[in-house]
PDB file of C-alpha atoms in Angstrom:
ATOM      1  CA  MET A   1     -21.056  34.343 -28.653  1.00  0.00           C
ATOM      2  CA  SER A   2     -21.116  34.329 -24.932  1.00  0.00           C
ATOM      3  CA  ASP A   3     -19.847  30.728 -24.109  1.00  0.00           C
ATOM      4  CA  ASP A   4     -17.966  30.397 -20.925  1.00  0.00           C
ATOM      5  CA  ILE A   5     -14.269  29.407 -21.013  1.00  0.00           C
ATOM      6  CA  SER A   6     -15.269  25.989 -19.528  1.00  0.00           C
ATOM      7  CA  THR A   7     -17.650  25.446 -22.372  1.00  0.00           C
ATOM      8  CA  ARG A   8     -15.154  26.549 -25.079  1.00  0.00           C
ATOM      9  CA  LEU A   9     -12.480  24.119 -23.592  1.00  0.00           C
ATOM     10  CA  GLY A  10     -14.967  21.445 -23.274  1.00  0.00           C
ATOM     11  CA  ARG A  11     -15.239  21.444 -27.018  1.00  0.00           C
ATOM     12  CA  LEU A  12     -11.533  20.418 -27.370  1.00  0.00           C
ATOM     13  CA  SER A  13     -10.342  16.872 -27.537  1.00  0.00           C
ATOM     14  CA  PRO A  14      -9.932  15.056 -24.085  1.00  0.00           C
ATOM     15  CA  GLU A  15      -6.110  14.945 -24.608  1.00  0.00           C
ATOM     16  CA  ILE A  16      -5.829  18.769 -25.093  1.00  0.00           C
ATOM     17  CA  GLN A  17      -8.119  19.313 -22.045  1.00  0.00           C
ATOM     18  CA  ALA A  18      -5.998  16.893 -20.058  1.00  0.00           C
ATOM     19  CA  ILE A  19      -2.736  18.832 -21.181  1.00  0.00           C
ATOM     20  CA  MET A  20      -4.284  22.150 -20.334  1.00  0.00           C
ATOM     21  CA  GLY A  21      -5.464  20.964 -16.991  1.00  0.00           C
ATOM     22  CA  VAL A  22      -2.070  19.638 -16.068  1.00  0.00           C
ATOM     23  CA  TYR A  23      -0.334  22.755 -17.270  1.00  0.00           C
ATOM     24  CA  ALA A  24      -2.967  24.781 -15.179  1.00  0.00           C
ATOM     25  CA  LEU A  25      -2.437  22.698 -12.064  1.00  0.00           C
ATOM     26  CA  TYR A  26       1.418  22.755 -12.486  1.00  0.00           C
ATOM     27  CA  TRP A  27       1.411  26.619 -12.500  1.00  0.00           C
ATOM     28  CA  LYS A  28      -1.087  26.862  -9.709  1.00  0.00           C
ATOM     29  CA  LEU A  29       0.814  24.816  -7.432  1.00  0.00           C
ATOM     30  CA  GLU A  30       4.259  26.436  -8.278  1.00  0.00           C
ATOM     31  CA  GLU A  31       2.687  29.927  -7.373  1.00  0.00           C
ATOM     32  CA  ALA A  32       1.224  28.393  -3.949  1.00  0.00           C
ATOM     33  CA  PHE A  33       4.484  26.744  -3.210  1.00  0.00           C
ATOM     34  CA  ASP A  34       6.322  29.824  -3.518  1.00  0.00           C
ATOM     35  CA  CYS A  35       4.202  31.290  -0.782  1.00  0.00           C
ATOM     36  CA  VAL A  36       5.193  28.449   1.772  1.00  0.00           C
ATOM     37  CA  GLU A  37       7.330  30.194   4.324  1.00  0.00           C
ATOM     38  CA  THR A  38      10.501  28.141   4.716  1.00  0.00           C
ATOM     39  CA  ASP A  39      14.410  28.794   4.288  1.00  0.00           C
ATOM     40  CA  LEU A  40      14.563  25.576   1.923  1.00  0.00           C
ATOM     41  CA  SER A  41      14.895  25.729  -1.709  1.00  0.00           C
ATOM     42  CA  HIS A  42      12.283  23.769  -3.817  1.00  0.00           C
ATOM     43  CA  LEU A  43      15.054  20.944  -4.376  1.00  0.00           C
ATOM     44  CA  GLU A  44      15.607  20.886  -0.670  1.00  0.00           C
ATOM     45  CA  CYS A  45      11.877  20.575   0.052  1.00  0.00           C
ATOM     46  CA  HIS A  46      11.632  17.982  -2.722  1.00  0.00           C
ATOM     47  CA  MET A  47      14.382  15.916  -1.020  1.00  0.00           C
ATOM     48  CA  LEU A  48      12.661  15.879   2.351  1.00  0.00           C
ATOM     49  CA  ILE A  49       9.418  14.806   0.824  1.00  0.00           C
ATOM     50  CA  LYS A  50      11.139  12.048  -1.021  1.00  0.00           C
ATOM     51  CA  LEU A  51      12.773  10.841   2.269  1.00  0.00           C
ATOM     52  CA  ASP A  52       9.886   8.849   3.518  1.00  0.00           C
ATOM     53  CA  GLN A  53      12.434   6.447   4.650  1.00  0.00           C
ATOM     54  CA  PRO A  54      16.395   6.244   4.880  1.00  0.00           C
ATOM     55  CA  LYS A  55      17.643   6.014   1.079  1.00  0.00           C
ATOM     56  CA  ARG A  56      20.996   5.589  -0.466  1.00  0.00           C
ATOM     57  CA  MET A  57      22.033   8.863  -2.352  1.00  0.00           C
ATOM     58  CA  GLY A  58      21.862   7.050  -5.731  1.00  0.00           C
ATOM     59  CA  VAL A  59      18.261   5.725  -5.077  1.00  0.00           C
ATOM     60  CA  LEU A  60      17.282   9.257  -4.362  1.00  0.00           C
ATOM     61  CA  ALA A  61      18.918  10.690  -7.276  1.00  0.00           C
ATOM     62  CA  ALA A  62      16.750   8.259  -9.415  1.00  0.00           C
ATOM     63  CA  ASP A  63      13.801   9.183  -7.517  1.00  0.00           C
ATOM     64  CA  MET A  64      14.191  12.895  -7.950  1.00  0.00           C
ATOM     65  CA  LEU A  65      15.315  12.537 -11.684  1.00  0.00           C
ATOM     66  CA  THR A  66      18.479  14.227 -11.078  1.00  0.00           C
ATOM     67  CA  VAL A  67      22.240  13.334 -10.981  1.00  0.00           C
ATOM     68  CA  PRO A  68      24.086  12.366  -7.855  1.00  0.00           C
ATOM     69  CA  SER A  69      26.098  15.597  -7.662  1.00  0.00           C
ATOM     70  CA  THR A  70      22.885  17.574  -7.062  1.00  0.00           C
ATOM     71  CA  ILE A  71      21.858  15.147  -4.435  1.00  0.00           C
ATOM     72  CA  THR A  72      25.112  15.502  -2.668  1.00  0.00           C
ATOM     73  CA  ALA A  73      25.036  19.388  -2.717  1.00  0.00           C
ATOM     74  CA  THR A  74      21.329  19.363  -1.634  1.00  0.00           C
ATOM     75  CA  ALA A  75      22.058  16.831   1.189  1.00  0.00           C
ATOM     76  CA  ASP A  76      24.921  18.822   2.405  1.00  0.00           C
ATOM     77  CA  GLY A  77      22.741  21.777   2.946  1.00  0.00           C
ATOM     78  CA  LEU A  78      20.099  19.767   4.775  1.00  0.00           C
ATOM     79  CA  GLU A  79      22.562  18.209   6.790  1.00  0.00           C
ATOM     80  CA  LYS A  80      23.910  21.731   7.823  1.00  0.00           C
ATOM     81  CA  ALA A  81      20.626  22.742   8.812  1.00  0.00           C
ATOM     82  CA  GLY A  82      20.248  19.727  11.034  1.00  0.00           C
ATOM     83  CA  LEU A  83      17.467  18.098   8.952  1.00  0.00           C
ATOM     84  CA  LEU A  84      19.286  14.931   7.845  1.00  0.00           C
ATOM     85  CA  THR A  85      22.335  12.724   8.919  1.00  0.00           C
ATOM     86  CA  ARG A  86      24.431  10.408   6.624  1.00  0.00           C
ATOM     87  CA  ASP A  87      24.601   7.008   8.200  1.00  0.00           C
ATOM     88  CA  ARG A  88      26.509   3.895   6.887  1.00  0.00           C
ATOM     89  CA  ASP A  89      24.234   1.519   4.985  1.00  0.00           C
ATOM     90  CA  PRO A  90      24.175  -1.770   7.136  1.00  0.00           C
ATOM     91  CA  GLN A  91      23.607  -3.813   3.878  1.00  0.00           C
ATOM     92  CA  ASP A  92      26.689  -2.342   2.406  1.00  0.00           C
ATOM     93  CA  ARG A  93      29.160  -0.422   4.620  1.00  0.00           C
ATOM     94  CA  ARG A  94      30.694   1.414   1.596  1.00  0.00           C
ATOM     95  CA  ALA A  95      27.399   3.159   1.022  1.00  0.00           C
ATOM     96  CA  TRP A  96      25.627   6.018   2.733  1.00  0.00           C
ATOM     97  CA  LEU A  97      22.084   6.316   3.763  1.00  0.00           C
ATOM     98  CA  LEU A  98      20.394   9.886   4.035  1.00  0.00           C
ATOM     99  CA  VAL A  99      18.330   9.826   7.165  1.00  0.00           C
ATOM    100  CA  LEU A 100      16.028  12.475   8.544  1.00  0.00           C
ATOM    101  CA  THR A 101      16.588  13.814  12.019  1.00  0.00           C
ATOM    102  CA  GLU A 102      13.641  14.249  14.312  1.00  0.00           C
ATOM    103  CA  GLN A 103      13.645  17.994  13.126  1.00  0.00           C
ATOM    104  CA  GLY A 104      13.865  16.874   9.478  1.00  0.00           C
ATOM    105  CA  GLN A 105      10.903  14.547  10.030  1.00  0.00           C
ATOM    106  CA  GLU A 106       8.817  17.334  11.542  1.00  0.00           C
ATOM    107  CA  MET A 107       9.955  19.545   8.584  1.00  0.00           C
ATOM    108  CA  ARG A 108       8.731  16.779   6.116  1.00  0.00           C
ATOM    109  CA  ASN A 109       5.522  16.277   7.835  1.00  0.00           C
ATOM    110  CA  MET A 110       4.688  19.879   7.461  1.00  0.00           C
ATOM    111  CA  LEU A 111       5.641  20.024   3.786  1.00  0.00           C
ATOM    112  CA  VAL A 112       3.639  16.823   3.121  1.00  0.00           C
ATOM    113  CA  SER A 113       0.510  18.401   4.843  1.00  0.00           C
ATOM    114  CA  VAL A 114       0.845  21.661   3.142  1.00  0.00           C
ATOM    115  CA  ALA A 115       1.504  20.061  -0.241  1.00  0.00           C
ATOM    116  CA  GLY A 116      -1.732  18.059   0.202  1.00  0.00           C
ATOM    117  CA  ASP A 117      -3.669  21.096   1.272  1.00  0.00           C
ATOM    118  CA  LEU A 118      -2.377  23.212  -1.769  1.00  0.00           C
ATOM    119  CA  PHE A 119      -3.041  20.300  -4.169  1.00  0.00           C
ATOM    120  CA  HIS A 120      -6.748  19.882  -2.851  1.00  0.00           C
ATOM    121  CA  ARG A 121      -7.347  23.842  -3.055  1.00  0.00           C
ATOM    122  CA  ALA A 122      -5.634  24.164  -6.508  1.00  0.00           C
ATOM    123  CA  SER A 123      -7.313  20.987  -8.067  1.00  0.00           C
ATOM    124  CA  GLY A 124     -10.641  20.956  -6.498  1.00  0.00           C
ATOM    125  CA  LEU A 125     -10.561  17.188  -6.409  1.00  0.00           C
ATOM    126  CA  ASP A 126     -11.941  15.240  -3.458  1.00  0.00           C
ATOM    127  CA  ALA A 127     -10.196  12.206  -1.828  1.00  0.00           C
ATOM    128  CA  ASP A 128     -11.568   9.630  -4.313  1.00  0.00           C
ATOM    129  CA  GLU A 129     -10.725  11.753  -7.304  1.00  0.00           C
ATOM    130  CA  THR A 130      -7.301  12.527  -5.883  1.00  0.00           C
ATOM    131  CA  ALA A 131      -6.725   8.625  -5.440  1.00  0.00           C
ATOM    132  CA  GLN A 132      -7.677   8.250  -9.089  1.00  0.00           C
ATOM    133  CA  PHE A 133      -5.553  11.008 -10.404  1.00  0.00           C
ATOM    134  CA  ALA A 134      -2.668   9.808  -8.392  1.00  0.00           C
ATOM    135  CA  ARG A 135      -3.089   6.355  -9.822  1.00  0.00           C
ATOM    136  CA  LEU A 136      -3.237   7.932 -13.499  1.00  0.00           C
ATOM    137  CA  ALA A 137      -0.310  10.320 -12.625  1.00  0.00           C
ATOM    138  CA  ARG A 138       1.884   7.379 -11.428  1.00  0.00           C
ATOM    139  CA  LYS A 139       0.987   5.392 -14.549  1.00  0.00           C
ATOM    140  CA  ILE A 140       2.044   8.580 -16.918  1.00  0.00           C
ATOM    141  CA  ARG A 141       5.267   9.011 -14.860  1.00  0.00           C
ATOM    142  CA  ASP A 142       6.101   5.317 -15.255  1.00  0.00           C
ATOM    143  CA  ASN A 143       5.540   5.336 -18.875  1.00  0.00           C
ATOM    144  CA  ILE A 144       7.716   8.588 -19.290  1.00  0.00           C
ATOM    145  CA  LEU A 145      10.499   6.947 -17.199  1.00  0.00           C
ATOM    146  CA  LYS A 146      10.210   3.807 -19.415  1.00  0.00           C
ATOM    147  CA  THR A 147      10.451   5.604 -22.583  1.00  0.00           C
ATOM    148  CA  GLY A 148      13.049   8.089 -21.550  1.00  0.00           C
ATOM    149  CA  ILE A 149      13.613  10.823 -19.065  1.00  0.00           C
ATOM    150  CA  PRO A 150      13.009  14.251 -20.656  1.00  0.00           C
ATOM    151  CA  GLU A 151      16.249  16.136 -21.233  1.00  0.00           C
ATOM    152  CA  GLY A 152      15.374  18.979 -19.030  1.00  0.00           C
ATOM    153  CA  LEU A 153      15.057  16.626 -16.107  1.00  0.00           C
ATOM    154  CA  THR A 154      18.500  15.430 -16.166  1.00  0.00           C
ATOM    155  CA  LYS A 155      20.437  18.631 -15.643  1.00  0.00           C
TER     156      LYS A 155
END
């Protein structure tokens, strides 16, 4: 039998094919992100990408599926590097907003661009397919959050 791997995998159920595709994409992107030259940790890069606008630390913790203490430690490192500042929230002066500096915004823009390029190379999807995949991935994420965050993401 000389079937190629794509043919063999095509005989599996759509659910199994989807799971295998998501795993393959995840590992390919992990490998590719490790090659991005930056002094930042994965968590610091993740925080910069999530800071598309000033956010309270609690909101950011929820967005990043992590605990507030992790946000505080990560923000400390980014603040020390000059990539963000803490400003009082004008809506509630007791709360703090994390705000990107100009240097932080430049780093975020670079990370978003690199991530997009890496995604397109790894996935092989065009712009329309990427938009469709993004819509489906948001639906999956929303369902997971609604039914309970996986234990591994809360530590």
